[in-house]
Amino acid sequence: MNHSWVEINLERMKQNVRALRSSIPSETSVILVVKADAYGHGLVPVAQAAAEETINWFAVAFLDEALKIRAALPDVNILVLGLVLPEHVDELIEKRIFPIITCLEHGLVMAGAARAKGRILPVHLKVDTGMGRLGVQWNEVAETVKALNEAGGLEFAGVCSHFARVDPDQPDYASAQAQKFNEALKYLPAKVFKHLSSSRAALYFPDWDMDGVRQGIVLYGYGANDPKGRFQTRPVLQWKARVVQVKKVPADFSVGYYGTYRTEYPTRLATLAVGYADGYNRALSNKGDVLIGGRRCAVVGRVSMNWITADIGPDATVKVGDEAVLIGEQGEESIWADELSKICRTIPYEILTSINASLERKY
Ligand SMILES: Cc1ncc(COP(=O)(O)O)c(C=O)c1O
């Protein structure tokens, strides 16, 4: 009663996987990006459901996430997209987890650690083609690969890059990145596993499918509702809370901290057990809506730490204990994370990953 909770529709996620797969070549692997607790959906349950749908590639940001997947799924491929240090080389080899190599120096210390154990560490080389974040500069790949081959200890199992801008109406920047990536590929063995496209690229640019597409947001149901895209997906996550009080109030009634809302007419207010401590963005104060009793109701007053208040209208029959929807569907109505992200001037990714991980996820 005192906590909001999250409902994850794993069947819908599987449908999203099927929609994606039906539009890419069968030989292109789907690499499911499950970093940040699977974009707030829950790392292991999501990975397990995806594996049931025969997904056998997963990408995470950090080694600890990779280890959680390995404990649940002994046979899948796991790639760590962030920096992994040489002291973890044993664990990487033992658990068959691919790190990326971010630069020559990183490659040399990883190679050194592998050689010291008398082992070969399979890695993916990260190439920076224009993101400017992690990776070997695309025009330094030749010398980097040469130096690392000479050092010994690493095997280039894969190579990847990440798009900084993907806009179907202005493809020039992404095209230039793809060209740089192709240039860098000349210096790697032909059989290496090549992956470049994140969600938007896979949605609009078939030419860059390669051996794998790293897909996050579209499989969680956002960003793929454009009929011009190659596939369509639907949101997987709903976020709900209980009504903990209903109040009948007169006109000109002050609501919340600093009275930023005053009722215009006599109405009823419902207080919900969710607030910014749960990840409900404070920018939704006096701007967002929630669904209660199958209707949209305005969030009135400031979002506080653990509670929000909604105007449910003078005739509402809503009771304490009723379910309210913060993200999701109720009756004919729906509110999705992209609606909230526009109000908060952010992106659905941030709305989803801000939902407090301690809230119960029901699958
Ligand atoms: C390196 C890398 N690849 C792929 C993705 C997946 O992006 P998207 O969710 O847009 O598919 C991310 C996400 O941040 C990323 O950092």
Short mmCIF file of C-alpha atoms and ligand atoms in Angstrom, two decimals:
data_model
loop_
_atom_site.label_atom_id
_atom_site.label_comp_id
_atom_site.label_asym_id
_atom_site.label_seq_id
_atom_site.Cartn_x
_atom_site.Cartn_y
_atom_site.Cartn_z
CA MET A 1 0.00 0.00 0.00
CA ASN A 2 2.80 2.39 0.84
CA HIS A 3 4.90 1.73 -2.21
CA SER A 4 4.46 2.06 -5.89
CA TRP A 5 5.46 -0.90 -8.03
CA VAL A 6 6.52 -1.72 -11.57
CA GLU A 7 4.87 -4.27 -13.87
CA ILE A 8 6.93 -5.72 -16.70
CA ASN A 9 5.19 -7.43 -19.58
CA LEU A 10 7.84 -9.93 -20.71
CA GLU A 11 5.54 -11.31 -23.40
CA ARG A 12 5.41 -7.86 -24.97
CA MET A 13 9.18 -7.66 -24.83
CA LYS A 14 9.35 -10.96 -26.71
CA GLN A 15 6.93 -9.57 -29.30
CA ASN A 16 9.25 -6.57 -29.67
CA VAL A 17 12.18 -8.92 -30.24
CA ARG A 18 10.19 -10.77 -32.91
CA ALA A 19 9.23 -7.48 -34.60
CA LEU A 20 12.88 -6.46 -34.76
CA ARG A 21 14.03 -9.85 -35.95
CA SER A 22 11.47 -9.98 -38.73
CA SER A 23 13.05 -6.88 -40.27
CA ILE A 24 16.76 -7.70 -40.02
CA PRO A 25 18.65 -10.47 -41.84
CA SER A 26 18.49 -13.82 -40.07
CA GLU A 27 22.29 -13.94 -39.90
CA THR A 28 22.41 -10.66 -37.91
CA SER A 29 22.40 -11.30 -34.15
CA VAL A 30 20.33 -9.19 -31.79
CA ILE A 31 22.58 -7.97 -28.97
CA LEU A 32 20.21 -6.97 -26.20
CA VAL A 33 21.52 -4.00 -24.23
CA VAL A 34 20.65 -4.65 -20.59
CA LYS A 35 22.80 -2.08 -18.83
CA ALA A 36 21.29 0.06 -16.04
CA ASP A 37 19.26 -2.91 -14.79
CA ALA A 38 17.85 -3.49 -18.29
CA TYR A 39 16.81 0.16 -18.55
CA GLY A 40 15.02 -0.18 -15.21
CA HIS A 41 13.15 -3.33 -16.23
CA GLY A 42 15.25 -5.76 -14.15
CA LEU A 43 18.44 -7.30 -15.47
CA VAL A 44 18.07 -11.03 -14.91
CA PRO A 45 14.34 -11.51 -15.61
CA VAL A 46 14.68 -9.53 -18.85
CA ALA A 47 17.78 -11.46 -19.91
CA GLN A 48 16.08 -14.76 -19.12
CA ALA A 49 12.99 -13.85 -21.12
CA ALA A 50 15.15 -12.74 -24.03
CA ALA A 51 17.09 -16.00 -23.88
CA GLU A 52 13.77 -17.88 -24.13
CA GLU A 53 13.32 -15.93 -27.36
CA THR A 54 16.76 -17.33 -28.39
CA ILE A 55 18.68 -14.10 -27.91
CA ASN A 56 22.23 -15.14 -27.14
CA TRP A 57 24.09 -11.83 -27.02
CA PHE A 58 23.87 -9.36 -24.14
CA ALA A 59 25.65 -6.04 -23.58
CA VAL A 60 26.14 -4.40 -20.19
CA ALA A 61 28.09 -1.40 -18.92
CA PHE A 62 29.98 -3.06 -16.06
CA LEU A 63 31.51 -6.39 -15.11
CA ASP A 64 29.21 -6.93 -12.10
CA GLU A 65 26.20 -6.87 -14.42
CA ALA A 66 27.92 -9.35 -16.72
CA LEU A 67 28.50 -11.72 -13.79
CA LYS A 68 24.81 -11.61 -12.87
CA ILE A 69 23.84 -12.61 -16.39
CA ARG A 70 26.45 -15.36 -16.47
CA ALA A 71 25.10 -16.83 -13.21
CA ALA A 72 21.62 -17.03 -14.77
CA LEU A 73 22.55 -17.93 -18.35
CA PRO A 74 25.63 -20.16 -18.65
CA ASP A 75 25.80 -20.28 -22.45
CA VAL A 76 25.10 -16.80 -23.80
CA ASN A 77 27.61 -14.26 -25.12
CA ILE A 78 28.18 -11.27 -22.84
CA LEU A 79 29.95 -8.05 -23.76
CA VAL A 80 30.96 -5.34 -21.28
CA LEU A 81 30.68 -1.94 -22.98
CA GLY A 82 32.59 -0.09 -20.25
CA LEU A 83 36.17 -0.23 -19.03
CA VAL A 84 37.28 -3.51 -17.42
CA LEU A 85 40.59 -3.50 -15.55
CA PRO A 86 43.43 -6.06 -15.89
CA GLU A 87 42.87 -7.49 -12.39
CA HIS A 88 39.67 -9.00 -13.76
CA VAL A 89 41.27 -10.87 -16.64
CA ASP A 90 41.00 -14.24 -14.84
CA GLU A 91 37.32 -13.72 -14.22
CA LEU A 92 36.70 -12.62 -17.81
CA ILE A 93 38.37 -15.75 -19.15
CA GLU A 94 36.80 -18.11 -16.64
CA LYS A 95 33.29 -16.67 -17.14
CA ARG A 96 33.68 -16.20 -20.90
CA ILE A 97 32.88 -12.49 -20.83
CA PHE A 98 34.14 -10.18 -23.57
CA PRO A 99 35.59 -6.84 -22.48
CA ILE A 100 36.04 -4.02 -24.92
CA ILE A 101 39.49 -2.56 -25.48
CA THR A 102 39.22 1.20 -25.21
CA CYS A 103 42.71 2.34 -26.26
CA LEU A 104 46.23 1.05 -26.91
CA GLU A 105 47.33 1.45 -23.28
CA HIS A 106 44.28 -0.45 -22.06
CA GLY A 107 44.90 -3.16 -24.63
CA LEU A 108 48.53 -3.50 -23.56
CA VAL A 109 47.74 -3.89 -19.85
CA MET A 110 44.95 -6.39 -20.60
CA ALA A 111 47.28 -8.30 -22.93
CA GLY A 112 50.01 -8.26 -20.29
CA ALA A 113 47.65 -9.64 -17.65
CA ALA A 114 46.52 -12.42 -20.00
CA ARG A 115 50.10 -13.35 -20.93
CA ALA A 116 51.07 -13.43 -17.26
CA LYS A 117 48.48 -16.19 -16.82
CA GLY A 118 49.59 -17.92 -20.01
CA ARG A 119 46.15 -17.27 -21.46
CA ILE A 120 44.59 -15.60 -24.49
CA LEU A 121 41.82 -13.11 -23.70
CA PRO A 122 39.11 -12.72 -26.38
CA VAL A 123 38.10 -9.04 -26.67
CA HIS A 124 36.08 -6.65 -28.80
CA LEU A 125 37.91 -3.58 -30.05
CA LYS A 126 35.93 -0.38 -29.52
CA VAL A 127 36.49 2.12 -32.31
CA ASP A 128 35.67 5.80 -31.83
CA THR A 129 34.22 6.98 -35.14
CA GLY A 130 32.66 10.17 -33.82
CA MET A 131 31.06 9.59 -30.43
CA GLY A 132 34.14 10.92 -28.66
CA ARG A 133 33.57 8.80 -25.59
CA LEU A 134 35.24 5.38 -25.44
CA GLY A 135 37.40 3.70 -28.02
CA VAL A 136 40.48 3.82 -30.19
CA GLN A 137 40.33 6.69 -32.70
CA TRP A 138 39.29 5.15 -36.03
CA ASN A 139 42.43 6.41 -37.76
CA GLU A 140 44.67 4.84 -35.11
CA VAL A 141 43.20 1.36 -35.41
CA ALA A 142 45.93 0.12 -37.78
CA GLU A 143 48.81 0.90 -35.41
CA THR A 144 46.83 -0.20 -32.33
CA VAL A 145 45.98 -3.60 -33.77
CA LYS A 146 49.55 -4.07 -34.97
CA ALA A 147 51.00 -3.22 -31.54
CA LEU A 148 48.53 -5.47 -29.73
CA ASN A 149 49.14 -8.36 -32.12
CA GLU A 150 52.86 -7.99 -31.51
CA ALA A 151 52.32 -7.91 -27.75
CA GLY A 152 50.31 -11.18 -27.81
CA GLY A 153 47.73 -12.24 -25.23
CA LEU A 154 44.61 -10.87 -26.91
CA GLU A 155 42.37 -12.29 -29.59
CA PHE A 156 40.18 -9.86 -31.52
CA ALA A 157 36.86 -11.66 -31.41
CA GLY A 158 34.76 -8.58 -32.18
CA VAL A 159 34.84 -4.95 -33.17
CA CYS A 160 32.30 -2.24 -32.56
CA SER A 161 31.56 1.46 -32.69
CA HIS A 162 28.67 3.61 -31.49
CA PHE A 163 26.69 6.22 -33.39
CA ALA A 164 26.54 9.70 -31.89
CA ARG A 165 23.74 11.00 -34.16
CA VAL A 166 21.21 9.00 -36.09
CA ASP A 167 18.69 11.07 -37.99
CA PRO A 168 16.95 9.51 -41.00
CA ASP A 169 16.46 12.98 -42.51
CA GLN A 170 20.09 13.98 -42.05
CA PRO A 171 22.10 10.81 -42.33
CA ASP A 172 25.45 12.46 -43.12
CA TYR A 173 27.02 12.28 -39.67
CA ALA A 174 26.08 8.64 -39.13
CA SER A 175 27.15 7.76 -42.68
CA ALA A 176 30.53 9.33 -42.05
CA GLN A 177 30.83 7.28 -38.86
CA ALA A 178 29.91 4.07 -40.73
CA GLN A 179 32.54 4.86 -43.37
CA LYS A 180 35.20 5.36 -40.71
CA PHE A 181 34.19 2.09 -39.11
CA ASN A 182 34.49 0.28 -42.45
CA GLU A 183 37.90 1.83 -42.92
CA ALA A 184 39.02 0.55 -39.49
CA LEU A 185 37.70 -2.95 -40.26
CA LYS A 186 40.44 -3.39 -42.89
CA TYR A 187 42.95 -3.84 -40.09
CA LEU A 188 41.09 -6.61 -38.29
CA PRO A 189 40.65 -10.26 -39.25
CA ALA A 190 37.76 -10.68 -41.73
CA LYS A 191 35.94 -13.16 -39.49
CA VAL A 192 35.72 -10.77 -36.53
CA PHE A 193 32.17 -10.13 -35.16
CA LYS A 194 31.19 -6.61 -36.28
CA HIS A 195 28.49 -4.55 -34.62
CA LEU A 196 27.63 -0.91 -35.03
CA SER A 197 23.91 -0.10 -34.93
CA SER A 198 22.00 0.89 -31.82
CA SER A 199 18.21 1.21 -31.91
CA ARG A 200 17.68 4.18 -34.20
CA ALA A 201 20.26 2.98 -36.68
CA ALA A 202 18.66 -0.46 -36.91
CA LEU A 203 15.28 1.19 -37.31
CA TYR A 204 16.23 3.29 -40.33
CA PHE A 205 19.50 2.04 -41.84
CA PRO A 206 19.60 -1.60 -43.02
CA ASP A 207 23.05 -1.14 -44.56
CA TRP A 208 24.66 -1.11 -41.12
CA ASP A 209 23.16 -4.32 -39.71
CA MET A 210 26.47 -6.24 -40.01
CA ASP A 211 26.91 -9.29 -37.72
CA GLY A 212 25.00 -7.85 -34.77
CA VAL A 213 22.80 -4.90 -33.82
CA ARG A 214 23.02 -3.58 -30.24
CA GLN A 215 19.46 -2.84 -29.30
CA GLY A 216 18.16 -1.24 -26.15
CA ILE A 217 15.36 1.29 -26.14
CA VAL A 218 13.32 -0.12 -29.05
CA LEU A 219 13.06 -3.51 -27.36
CA TYR A 220 11.74 -1.80 -24.24
CA GLY A 221 9.14 -0.24 -26.54
CA TYR A 222 10.24 3.33 -27.21
CA GLY A 223 11.33 5.13 -30.34
CA ALA A 224 9.88 2.58 -32.75
CA ASN A 225 6.39 3.84 -33.54
CA ASP A 226 7.23 5.63 -36.77
CA PRO A 227 5.60 3.95 -39.80
CA LYS A 228 8.74 4.87 -41.80
CA GLY A 229 10.85 2.69 -39.48
CA ARG A 230 11.58 -0.95 -40.32
CA PHE A 231 9.65 -2.28 -37.33
CA GLN A 232 7.33 -1.18 -34.56
CA THR A 233 7.46 -1.99 -30.85
CA ARG A 234 5.36 -1.24 -27.80
CA PRO A 235 6.24 -0.34 -24.19
CA VAL A 236 6.95 -3.15 -21.78
CA LEU A 237 6.95 -1.36 -18.42
CA GLN A 238 4.07 0.03 -16.37
CA TRP A 239 4.44 1.90 -13.09
CA LYS A 240 1.59 1.96 -10.63
CA ALA A 241 0.79 3.36 -7.20
CA ARG A 242 -2.07 3.19 -4.69
CA VAL A 243 -4.39 5.97 -3.66
CA VAL A 244 -3.68 6.48 0.04
CA GLN A 245 -6.15 9.29 0.72
CA VAL A 246 -9.11 10.95 -0.99
CA LYS A 247 -10.08 14.47 0.09
CA LYS A 248 -13.13 16.55 -0.76
CA VAL A 249 -11.90 20.14 -1.02
CA PRO A 250 -13.46 23.56 -1.72
CA ALA A 251 -12.45 26.04 -4.42
CA ASP A 252 -9.26 28.01 -3.74
CA PHE A 253 -7.77 25.17 -1.70
CA SER A 254 -3.99 25.22 -1.52
CA VAL A 255 -2.18 22.02 -2.55
CA GLY A 256 1.34 20.97 -1.67
CA TYR A 257 4.56 22.75 -0.76
CA TYR A 258 4.37 26.52 -1.25
CA GLY A 259 0.79 26.25 -2.53
CA THR A 260 1.81 26.25 -6.20
CA TYR A 261 -1.69 24.97 -7.03
CA ARG A 262 -5.04 26.31 -5.84
CA THR A 263 -8.23 24.54 -6.83
CA GLU A 264 -10.47 26.49 -9.21
CA TYR A 265 -13.66 24.70 -8.12
CA PRO A 266 -14.76 22.30 -5.38
CA THR A 267 -13.22 18.95 -6.22
CA ARG A 268 -11.67 15.76 -4.84
CA LEU A 269 -7.96 15.15 -4.53
CA ALA A 270 -6.29 11.75 -4.44
CA THR A 271 -2.93 11.38 -2.75
CA LEU A 272 -0.70 8.66 -4.24
CA ALA A 273 2.18 6.91 -2.54
CA VAL A 274 4.92 7.87 -4.99
CA GLY A 275 7.31 10.80 -5.15
CA TYR A 276 10.65 11.99 -6.41
CA ALA A 277 12.47 9.58 -4.08
CA ASP A 278 10.95 6.82 -6.22
CA GLY A 279 12.08 8.51 -9.41
CA TYR A 280 8.87 10.38 -10.19
CA ASN A 281 10.39 13.53 -11.67
CA ARG A 282 9.73 16.77 -9.84
CA ALA A 283 9.34 18.52 -13.19
CA LEU A 284 5.95 16.78 -13.37
CA SER A 285 4.68 19.08 -10.60
CA ASN A 286 1.49 20.77 -11.93
CA LYS A 287 2.30 19.35 -15.40
CA GLY A 288 1.99 15.57 -15.50
CA ASP A 289 -1.11 13.40 -15.55
CA VAL A 290 -1.85 10.06 -13.91
CA LEU A 291 -4.62 7.59 -14.65
CA ILE A 292 -7.13 6.89 -11.91
CA GLY A 293 -10.52 5.27 -12.38
CA GLY A 294 -9.79 4.97 -16.11
CA ARG A 295 -9.43 8.75 -16.53
CA ARG A 296 -6.55 11.18 -16.90
CA CYS A 297 -6.14 13.31 -13.80
CA ALA A 298 -3.76 16.23 -13.46
CA VAL A 299 -0.92 16.05 -10.97
CA VAL A 300 -1.57 19.14 -8.84
CA GLY A 301 0.87 20.84 -6.52
CA ARG A 302 4.52 19.96 -6.23
CA VAL A 303 5.73 16.40 -6.46
CA SER A 304 7.08 15.70 -2.98
CA MET A 305 9.50 13.06 -1.75
CA ASN A 306 7.04 10.22 -1.23
CA TRP A 307 3.64 11.51 -2.35
CA ILE A 308 1.90 13.25 -5.20
CA THR A 309 -1.61 14.64 -5.42
CA ALA A 310 -4.00 14.40 -8.37
CA ASP A 311 -7.25 16.25 -9.05
CA ILE A 312 -9.74 13.44 -9.60
CA GLY A 313 -12.74 15.73 -10.15
CA PRO A 314 -15.77 16.53 -7.96
CA ASP A 315 -17.76 13.41 -8.91
CA ALA A 316 -14.98 10.85 -8.68
CA THR A 317 -15.81 7.59 -6.93
CA VAL A 318 -12.14 6.74 -6.39
CA LYS A 319 -11.40 5.10 -3.02
CA VAL A 320 -8.36 4.60 -0.83
CA GLY A 321 -6.51 1.53 -2.12
CA ASP A 322 -7.47 2.09 -5.78
CA GLU A 323 -4.73 1.64 -8.35
CA ALA A 324 -3.29 4.66 -10.14
CA VAL A 325 -1.12 4.43 -13.24
CA LEU A 326 1.91 6.68 -13.56
CA ILE A 327 3.23 5.00 -16.70
CA GLY A 328 1.02 2.54 -18.54
CA GLU A 329 -2.58 1.92 -19.53
CA GLN A 330 -5.90 2.05 -17.74
CA GLY A 331 -9.23 1.74 -19.51
CA GLU A 332 -8.94 3.54 -22.84
CA GLU A 333 -6.18 5.82 -21.64
CA SER A 334 -2.41 5.50 -21.61
CA ILE A 335 0.56 7.53 -20.41
CA TRP A 336 3.98 6.37 -21.57
CA ALA A 337 7.51 7.37 -20.62
CA ASP A 338 7.92 9.44 -23.80
CA GLU A 339 5.03 11.68 -22.71
CA LEU A 340 6.67 12.22 -19.31
CA SER A 341 10.08 12.75 -20.90
CA LYS A 342 8.77 15.62 -23.04
CA ILE A 343 7.37 17.38 -19.99
CA CYS A 344 10.63 16.82 -18.10
CA ARG A 345 12.74 17.87 -21.11
CA THR A 346 14.59 14.60 -21.10
CA ILE A 347 14.46 11.25 -22.91
CA PRO A 348 12.47 8.08 -22.15
CA TYR A 349 15.75 6.37 -21.21
CA GLU A 350 16.11 8.69 -18.21
CA ILE A 351 12.49 8.35 -17.13
CA LEU A 352 12.79 4.54 -17.18
CA THR A 353 16.19 4.27 -15.52
CA SER A 354 15.22 6.76 -12.81
CA ILE A 355 12.50 4.51 -11.40
CA ASN A 356 13.99 3.47 -8.08
CA ALA A 357 15.50 -0.01 -8.36
CA SER A 358 14.19 -0.87 -4.88
CA LEU A 359 10.58 -0.76 -6.06
CA GLU A 360 9.10 -4.17 -6.62
CA ARG A 361 9.13 -5.40 -10.23
CA LYS A 362 6.26 -7.79 -11.02
CA TYR A 363 6.73 -9.91 -14.11
C1 LIG B 1 27.62 1.45 -26.70
C2 LIG B 1 26.14 1.36 -26.72
N1 LIG B 1 25.55 0.56 -27.63
C3 LIG B 1 24.22 0.43 -27.71
C4 LIG B 1 23.39 1.13 -26.85
C5 LIG B 1 21.91 0.96 -26.98
O1 LIG B 1 21.30 2.17 -27.37
P1 LIG B 1 19.75 2.18 -27.70
O2 LIG B 1 19.05 2.00 -26.40
O3 LIG B 1 19.53 3.54 -28.26
O4 LIG B 1 19.49 1.06 -28.63
C6 LIG B 1 23.95 1.97 -25.90
C7 LIG B 1 23.06 2.72 -25.00
O5 LIG B 1 23.31 3.67 -24.37
C8 LIG B 1 25.36 2.10 -25.83
O6 LIG B 1 25.95 2.89 -24.94
#
